[in-house]
Tab-separated table of C-alpha atoms in Angstrom:
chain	number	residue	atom	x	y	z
A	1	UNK	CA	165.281	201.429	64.616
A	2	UNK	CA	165.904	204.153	62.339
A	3	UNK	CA	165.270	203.901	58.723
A	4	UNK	CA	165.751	207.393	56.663
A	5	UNK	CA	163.846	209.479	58.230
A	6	UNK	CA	161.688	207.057	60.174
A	7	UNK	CA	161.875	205.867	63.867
A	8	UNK	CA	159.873	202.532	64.449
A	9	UNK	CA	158.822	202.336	68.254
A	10	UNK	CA	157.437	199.592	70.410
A	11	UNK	CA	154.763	200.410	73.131
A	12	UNK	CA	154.719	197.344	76.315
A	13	UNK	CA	150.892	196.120	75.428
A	14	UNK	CA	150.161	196.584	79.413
A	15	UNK	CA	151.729	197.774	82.836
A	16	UNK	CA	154.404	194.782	84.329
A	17	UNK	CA	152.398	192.375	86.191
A	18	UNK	CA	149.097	192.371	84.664
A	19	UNK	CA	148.304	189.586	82.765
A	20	UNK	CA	147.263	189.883	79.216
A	21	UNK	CA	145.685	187.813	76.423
A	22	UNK	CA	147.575	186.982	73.338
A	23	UNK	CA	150.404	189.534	74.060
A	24	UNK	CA	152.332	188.996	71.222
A	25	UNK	CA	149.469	190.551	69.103
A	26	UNK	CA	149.814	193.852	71.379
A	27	UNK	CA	152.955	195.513	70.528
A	28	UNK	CA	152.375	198.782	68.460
A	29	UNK	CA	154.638	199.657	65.622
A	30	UNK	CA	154.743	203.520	64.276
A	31	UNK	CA	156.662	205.022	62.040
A	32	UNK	CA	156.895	208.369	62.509
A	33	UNK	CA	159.204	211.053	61.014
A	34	UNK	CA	161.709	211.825	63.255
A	35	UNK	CA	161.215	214.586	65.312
A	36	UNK	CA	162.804	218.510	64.654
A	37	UNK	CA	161.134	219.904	67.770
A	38	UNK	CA	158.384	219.492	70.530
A	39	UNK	CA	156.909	222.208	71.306
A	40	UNK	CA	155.592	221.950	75.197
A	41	UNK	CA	152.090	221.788	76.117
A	42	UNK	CA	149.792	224.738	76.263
A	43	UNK	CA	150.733	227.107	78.743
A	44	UNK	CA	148.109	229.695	79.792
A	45	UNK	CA	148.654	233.342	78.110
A	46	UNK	CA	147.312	236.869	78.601
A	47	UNK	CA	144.136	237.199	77.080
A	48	UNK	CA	143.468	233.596	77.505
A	49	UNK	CA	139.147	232.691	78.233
A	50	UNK	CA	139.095	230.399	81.110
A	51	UNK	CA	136.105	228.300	82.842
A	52	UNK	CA	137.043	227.906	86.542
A	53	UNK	CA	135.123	225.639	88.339
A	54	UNK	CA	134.878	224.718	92.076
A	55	UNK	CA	132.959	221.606	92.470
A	56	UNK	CA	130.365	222.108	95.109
A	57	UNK	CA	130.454	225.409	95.536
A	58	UNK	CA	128.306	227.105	91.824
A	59	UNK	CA	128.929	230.449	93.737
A	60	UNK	CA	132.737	230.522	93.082
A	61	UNK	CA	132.587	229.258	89.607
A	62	UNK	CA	133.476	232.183	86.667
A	63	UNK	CA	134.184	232.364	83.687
A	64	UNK	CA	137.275	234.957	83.259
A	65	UNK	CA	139.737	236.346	81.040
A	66	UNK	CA	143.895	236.614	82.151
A	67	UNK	CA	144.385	240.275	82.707
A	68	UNK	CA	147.666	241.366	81.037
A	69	UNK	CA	149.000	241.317	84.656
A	70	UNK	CA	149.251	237.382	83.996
A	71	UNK	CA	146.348	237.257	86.576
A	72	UNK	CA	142.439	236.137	86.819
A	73	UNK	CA	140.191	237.388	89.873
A	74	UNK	CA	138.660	234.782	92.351
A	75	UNK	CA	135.863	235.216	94.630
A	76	UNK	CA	136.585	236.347	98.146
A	77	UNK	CA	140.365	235.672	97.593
A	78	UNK	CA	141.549	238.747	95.324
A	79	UNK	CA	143.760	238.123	91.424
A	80	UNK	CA	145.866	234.662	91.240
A	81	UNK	CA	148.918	234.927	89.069
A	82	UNK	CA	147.868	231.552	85.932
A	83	UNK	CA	150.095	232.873	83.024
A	84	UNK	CA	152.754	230.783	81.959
A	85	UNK	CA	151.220	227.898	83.969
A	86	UNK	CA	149.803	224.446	82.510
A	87	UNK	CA	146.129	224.015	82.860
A	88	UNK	CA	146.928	221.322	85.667
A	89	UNK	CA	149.343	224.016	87.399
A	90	UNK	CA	146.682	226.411	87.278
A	91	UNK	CA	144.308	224.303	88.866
A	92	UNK	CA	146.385	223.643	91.684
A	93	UNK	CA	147.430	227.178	92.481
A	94	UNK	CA	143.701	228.069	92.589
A	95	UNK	CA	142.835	225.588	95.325
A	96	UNK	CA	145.944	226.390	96.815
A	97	UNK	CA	144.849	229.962	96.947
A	98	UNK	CA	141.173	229.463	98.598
A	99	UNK	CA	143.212	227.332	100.720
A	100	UNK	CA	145.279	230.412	101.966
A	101	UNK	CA	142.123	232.293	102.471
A	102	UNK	CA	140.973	229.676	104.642
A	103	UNK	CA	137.498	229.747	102.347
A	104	UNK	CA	137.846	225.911	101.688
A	105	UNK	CA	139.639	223.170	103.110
A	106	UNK	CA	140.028	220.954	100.469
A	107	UNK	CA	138.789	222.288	97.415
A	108	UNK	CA	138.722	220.721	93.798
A	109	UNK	CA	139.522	222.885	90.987
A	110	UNK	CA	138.692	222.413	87.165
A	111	UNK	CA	140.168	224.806	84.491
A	112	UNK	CA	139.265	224.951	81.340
A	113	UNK	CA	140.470	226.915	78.725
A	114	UNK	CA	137.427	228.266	76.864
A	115	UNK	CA	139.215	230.591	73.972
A	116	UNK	CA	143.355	230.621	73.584
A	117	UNK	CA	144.662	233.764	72.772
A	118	UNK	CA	146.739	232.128	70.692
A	119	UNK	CA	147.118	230.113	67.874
A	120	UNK	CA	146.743	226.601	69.025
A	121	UNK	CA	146.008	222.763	67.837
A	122	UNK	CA	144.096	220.201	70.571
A	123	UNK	CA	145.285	216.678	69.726
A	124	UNK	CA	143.095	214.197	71.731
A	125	UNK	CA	142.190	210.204	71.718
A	126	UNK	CA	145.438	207.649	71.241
A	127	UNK	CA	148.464	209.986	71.702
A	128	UNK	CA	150.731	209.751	74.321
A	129	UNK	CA	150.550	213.543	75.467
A	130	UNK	CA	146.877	215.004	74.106
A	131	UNK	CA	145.994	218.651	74.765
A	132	UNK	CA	146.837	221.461	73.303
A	133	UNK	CA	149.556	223.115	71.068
A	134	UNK	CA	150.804	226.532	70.074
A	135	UNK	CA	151.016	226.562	66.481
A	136	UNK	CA	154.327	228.101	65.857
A	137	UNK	CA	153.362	227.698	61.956
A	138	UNK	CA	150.961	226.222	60.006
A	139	UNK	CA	151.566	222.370	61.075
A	140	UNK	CA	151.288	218.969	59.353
A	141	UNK	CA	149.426	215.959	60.581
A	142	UNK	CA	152.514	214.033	61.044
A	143	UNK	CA	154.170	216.622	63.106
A	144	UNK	CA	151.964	217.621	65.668
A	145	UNK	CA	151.398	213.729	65.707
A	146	UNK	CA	154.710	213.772	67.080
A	147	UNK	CA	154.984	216.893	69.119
A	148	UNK	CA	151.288	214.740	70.968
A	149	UNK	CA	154.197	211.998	71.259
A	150	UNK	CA	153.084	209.611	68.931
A	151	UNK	CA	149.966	206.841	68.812
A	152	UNK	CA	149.968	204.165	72.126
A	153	UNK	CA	149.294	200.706	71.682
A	154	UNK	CA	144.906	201.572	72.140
A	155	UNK	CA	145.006	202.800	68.835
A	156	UNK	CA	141.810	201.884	66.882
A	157	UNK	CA	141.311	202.391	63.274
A	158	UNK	CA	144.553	204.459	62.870
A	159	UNK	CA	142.976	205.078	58.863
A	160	UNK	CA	139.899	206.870	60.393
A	161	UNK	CA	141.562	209.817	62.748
A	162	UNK	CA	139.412	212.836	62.122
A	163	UNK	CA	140.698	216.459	61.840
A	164	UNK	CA	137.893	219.146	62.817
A	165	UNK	CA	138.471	222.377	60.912
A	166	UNK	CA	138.066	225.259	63.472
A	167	UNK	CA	136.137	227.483	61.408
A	168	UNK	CA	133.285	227.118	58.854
A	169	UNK	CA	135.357	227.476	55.445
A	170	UNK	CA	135.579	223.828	53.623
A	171	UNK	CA	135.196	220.757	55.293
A	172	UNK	CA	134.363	220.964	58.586
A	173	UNK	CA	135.446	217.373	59.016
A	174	UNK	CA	137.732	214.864	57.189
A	175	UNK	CA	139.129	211.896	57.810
A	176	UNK	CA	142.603	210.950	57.445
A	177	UNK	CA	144.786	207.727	56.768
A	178	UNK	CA	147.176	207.879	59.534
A	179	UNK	CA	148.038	204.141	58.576
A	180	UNK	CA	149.302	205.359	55.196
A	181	UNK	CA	150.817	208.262	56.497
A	182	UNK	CA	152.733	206.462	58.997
A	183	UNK	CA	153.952	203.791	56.472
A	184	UNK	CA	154.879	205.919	53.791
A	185	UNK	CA	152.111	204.322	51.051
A	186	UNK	CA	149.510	207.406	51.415
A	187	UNK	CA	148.093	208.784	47.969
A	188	UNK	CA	147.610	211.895	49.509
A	189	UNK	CA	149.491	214.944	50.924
A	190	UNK	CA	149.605	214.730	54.366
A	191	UNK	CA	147.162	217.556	55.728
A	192	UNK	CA	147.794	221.229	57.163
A	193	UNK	CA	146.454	221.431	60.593
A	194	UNK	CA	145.128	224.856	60.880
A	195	UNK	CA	144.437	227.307	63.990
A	196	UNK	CA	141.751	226.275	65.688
A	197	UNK	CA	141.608	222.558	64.346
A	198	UNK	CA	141.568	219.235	66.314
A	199	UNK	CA	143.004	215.957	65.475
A	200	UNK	CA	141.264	212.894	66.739
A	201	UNK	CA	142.628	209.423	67.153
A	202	UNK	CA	140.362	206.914	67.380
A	203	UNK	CA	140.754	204.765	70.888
A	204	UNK	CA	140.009	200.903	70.387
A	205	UNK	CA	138.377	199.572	73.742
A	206	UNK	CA	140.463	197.488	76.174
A	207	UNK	CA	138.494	194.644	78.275
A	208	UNK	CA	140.089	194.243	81.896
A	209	UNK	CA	138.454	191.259	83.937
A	210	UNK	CA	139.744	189.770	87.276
A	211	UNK	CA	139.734	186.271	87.938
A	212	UNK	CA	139.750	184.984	91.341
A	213	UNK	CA	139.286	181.796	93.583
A	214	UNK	CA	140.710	178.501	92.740
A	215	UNK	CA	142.951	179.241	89.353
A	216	UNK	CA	146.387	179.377	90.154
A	217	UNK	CA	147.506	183.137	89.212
A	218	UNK	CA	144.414	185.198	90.375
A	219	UNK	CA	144.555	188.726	89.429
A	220	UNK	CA	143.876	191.015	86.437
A	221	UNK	CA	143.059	190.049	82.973
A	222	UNK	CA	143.825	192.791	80.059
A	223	UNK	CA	142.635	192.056	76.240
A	224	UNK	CA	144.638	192.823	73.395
A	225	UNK	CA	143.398	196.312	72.349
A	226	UNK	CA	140.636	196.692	70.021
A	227	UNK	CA	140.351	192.387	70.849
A	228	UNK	CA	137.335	190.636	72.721
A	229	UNK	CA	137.744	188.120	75.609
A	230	UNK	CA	136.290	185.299	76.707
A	231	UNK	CA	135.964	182.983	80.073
A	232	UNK	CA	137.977	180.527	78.415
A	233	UNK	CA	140.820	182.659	77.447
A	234	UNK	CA	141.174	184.751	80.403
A	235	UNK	CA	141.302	181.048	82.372
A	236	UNK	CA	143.993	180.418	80.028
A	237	UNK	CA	145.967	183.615	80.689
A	238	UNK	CA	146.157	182.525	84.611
A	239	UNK	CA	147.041	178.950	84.083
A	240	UNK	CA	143.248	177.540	84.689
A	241	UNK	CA	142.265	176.197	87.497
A	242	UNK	CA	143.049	174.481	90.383
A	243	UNK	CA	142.425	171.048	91.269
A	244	UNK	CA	140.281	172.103	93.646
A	245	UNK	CA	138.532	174.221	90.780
A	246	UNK	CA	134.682	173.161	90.354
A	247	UNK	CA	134.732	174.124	86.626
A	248	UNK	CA	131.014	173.144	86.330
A	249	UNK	CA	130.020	176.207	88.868
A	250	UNK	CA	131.845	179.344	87.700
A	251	UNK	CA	130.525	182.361	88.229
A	252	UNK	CA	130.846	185.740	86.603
A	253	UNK	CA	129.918	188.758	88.714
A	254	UNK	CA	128.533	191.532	86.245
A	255	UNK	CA	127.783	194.948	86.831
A	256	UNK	CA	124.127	196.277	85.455
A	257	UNK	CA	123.240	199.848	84.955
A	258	UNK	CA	122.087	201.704	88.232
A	259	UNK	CA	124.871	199.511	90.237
A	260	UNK	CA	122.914	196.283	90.101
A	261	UNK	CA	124.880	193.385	89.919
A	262	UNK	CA	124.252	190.080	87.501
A	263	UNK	CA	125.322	186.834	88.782
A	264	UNK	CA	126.203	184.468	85.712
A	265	UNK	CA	126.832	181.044	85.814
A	266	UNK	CA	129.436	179.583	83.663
A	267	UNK	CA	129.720	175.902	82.954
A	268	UNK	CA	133.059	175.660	81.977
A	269	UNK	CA	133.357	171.674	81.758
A	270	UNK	CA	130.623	171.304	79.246
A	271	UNK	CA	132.006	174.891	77.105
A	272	UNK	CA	135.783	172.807	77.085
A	273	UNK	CA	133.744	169.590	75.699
A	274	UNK	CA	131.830	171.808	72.770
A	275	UNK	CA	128.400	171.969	74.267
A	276	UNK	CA	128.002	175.174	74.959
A	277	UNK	CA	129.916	178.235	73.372
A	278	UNK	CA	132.504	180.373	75.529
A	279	UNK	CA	130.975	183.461	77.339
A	280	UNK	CA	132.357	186.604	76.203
A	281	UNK	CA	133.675	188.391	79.093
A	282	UNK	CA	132.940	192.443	79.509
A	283	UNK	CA	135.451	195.188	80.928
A	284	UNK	CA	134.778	194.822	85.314
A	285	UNK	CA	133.859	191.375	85.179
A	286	UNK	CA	134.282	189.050	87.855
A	287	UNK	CA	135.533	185.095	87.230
A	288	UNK	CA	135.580	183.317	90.483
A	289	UNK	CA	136.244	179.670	90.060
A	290	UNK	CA	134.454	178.359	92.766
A	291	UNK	CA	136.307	175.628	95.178
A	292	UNK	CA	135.185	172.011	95.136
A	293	UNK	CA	132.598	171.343	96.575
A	294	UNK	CA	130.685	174.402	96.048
A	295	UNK	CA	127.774	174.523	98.017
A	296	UNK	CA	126.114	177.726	98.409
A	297	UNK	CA	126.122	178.869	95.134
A	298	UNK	CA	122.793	181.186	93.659
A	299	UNK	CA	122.917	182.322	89.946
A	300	UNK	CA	121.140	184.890	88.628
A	301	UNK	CA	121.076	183.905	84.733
A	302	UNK	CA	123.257	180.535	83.180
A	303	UNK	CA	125.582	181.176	80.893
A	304	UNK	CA	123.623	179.272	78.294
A	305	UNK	CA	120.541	180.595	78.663
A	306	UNK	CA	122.267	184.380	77.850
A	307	UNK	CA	123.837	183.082	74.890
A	308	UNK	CA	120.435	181.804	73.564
A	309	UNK	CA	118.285	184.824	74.435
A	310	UNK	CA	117.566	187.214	71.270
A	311	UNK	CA	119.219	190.453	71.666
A	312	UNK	CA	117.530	193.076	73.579
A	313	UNK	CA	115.417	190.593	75.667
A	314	UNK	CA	115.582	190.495	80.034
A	315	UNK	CA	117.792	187.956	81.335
A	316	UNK	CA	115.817	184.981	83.071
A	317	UNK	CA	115.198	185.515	86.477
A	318	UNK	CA	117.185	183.726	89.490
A	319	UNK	CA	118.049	180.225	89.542
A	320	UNK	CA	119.587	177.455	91.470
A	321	UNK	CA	122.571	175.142	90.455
């Protein structure tokens, strides 16, 4: 909806078909000024510093600049053509090239641009499009805001974003109000972006959980961004249980550092009566609502003996239902 010369959009919360706690809370509303232009996305120039990296293979890596030819040499295969390409396109024509030679068969290519030739912005965190941007002019906040497409809905503290001054005059960080800026309400000017600075958007975390055996839509859970998430709730998002559901024997599979795994149990009868306080769930946990009668079943750690431990201390060792 336009107002003036603000455009109010609404970003889905999560992808069709995932399930997702308190949804109506998810929906992102910015205002942003409406757009003049976009300039496209940072397209390699002459003169341009690049890091080219072959992973596995340290002996092909460099660190070159594009020859005003358009062009950057590569071991064993001769100058590739990169100027006017994305970073992406770049990567691809360089594998495609030791491809050619028949050096590599499949070969994985990372470019990064070291120094731009140019005068350029990098806009990264909760922006639809991050990289970076020719600075056709000194730029505003607000507008390369909008030429990164605008916030998505994992926006955290939108009043802390951080703009890092590319060279040592002033501040060499401050943070800015996009909240304010966005509404219309800021006290302040909105800020000159600068060759050579960065804009940072803060990203809030998102929790994603899967729940599976007897509850009746098994599948992924996503929180509300920024939001925490709980076995209760994420039950809740997939309808509960079962009747078949043994509620007193949940388990939540949870990964450890080093690719160990922690096997939770999760009395779920006795957390819907009061007794014991809902688990909070962590992103690439496992709910599996065991079927009745659920024999079989070896826990690592009980839900309520986590809760209780002081932070910092080692889970109990195993245990049997």
């Amino acid at each position: 909806r336009a107002e003036g010369s603000s455009l109010e959009i609404d970003v889905p919360s999560s992808a069709p078909g995932t399930a997702t706690a308190d949804a109506p809370a998810t929906l992102l509303h910015s205002f942003v000024p409406t757009p003049r232009h976009e300039p496209e996305p940072y397209r390699i120039a002459a003169g341009d510093l690049l890091e080219i990296d072959v992973l596995g293979f340290s002996e092909l890596d460099r660190r070159v600049r594009v020859g005003d030819d358009g062009g950057v040499p590569l071991p064993l295969v001769g100058r590739v053509e990169v100027q006017g390409m994305s970073i992406e396109a770049a990567q691809e024509r360089l594998a495609g090239a030791l491809v050619e030679a028949e050096i590599l068969n499949e070969p994985i290519v990372i470019v990064t641009l070291a120094q731009a030739s140019r005068d350029t912005v990098a806009v990264h965190g909760a922006v639809n499009a991050p990289g970076l941007y020719v600075l056709p002019r000194p730029a505003t906040v607000m507008e390369v805001l909008i030429w990164a497409g605008g916030l998505t809905d994992r926006v955290a503290e939108p009043h802390r974003a951080i703009v890092l001054r590319g060279d040592t005059s002033g501040e060499p960080r401050r943070f800015v109000d996009l909240a304010a800026l966005l509404g219309g309400t800021s006290s302040e000017p909105d800020p000159m972006l600068h060759p050579g600075d960065a804009l940072l958007v803060p990203v809030a975390e998102v929790i994603q959980v899967f729940l599976a055996g007897a509850v009746r839509r098994p599948g992924p859970v996503v929180a509300a961004p920024g939001s925490d998430l709980n076995v209760l709730e994420a039950l809740a998002v997939v309808g509960g249980a079962t009747e078949r559901g043994s509620l007193d024997k949940v388990s939540v599979h949870r990964l450890k550092p080093f690719g160990r795994q922690t096997t939770i149990r999760v009395d779920v009868d006795a957390t819907q009566r009061g007794r014991i306080p809902p688990l909070p769930l962590q992103t690439g946990d496992v709910v599996f609502v065991p079927f009745w009668p659920a024999f079989g079943q070896s826990y690592d750690v009980t839900a309520e003996e986590l809760l209780s431990a002081p932070p910092g201390a080692r889970a109990p060792g195993p245990s049997q239902p």
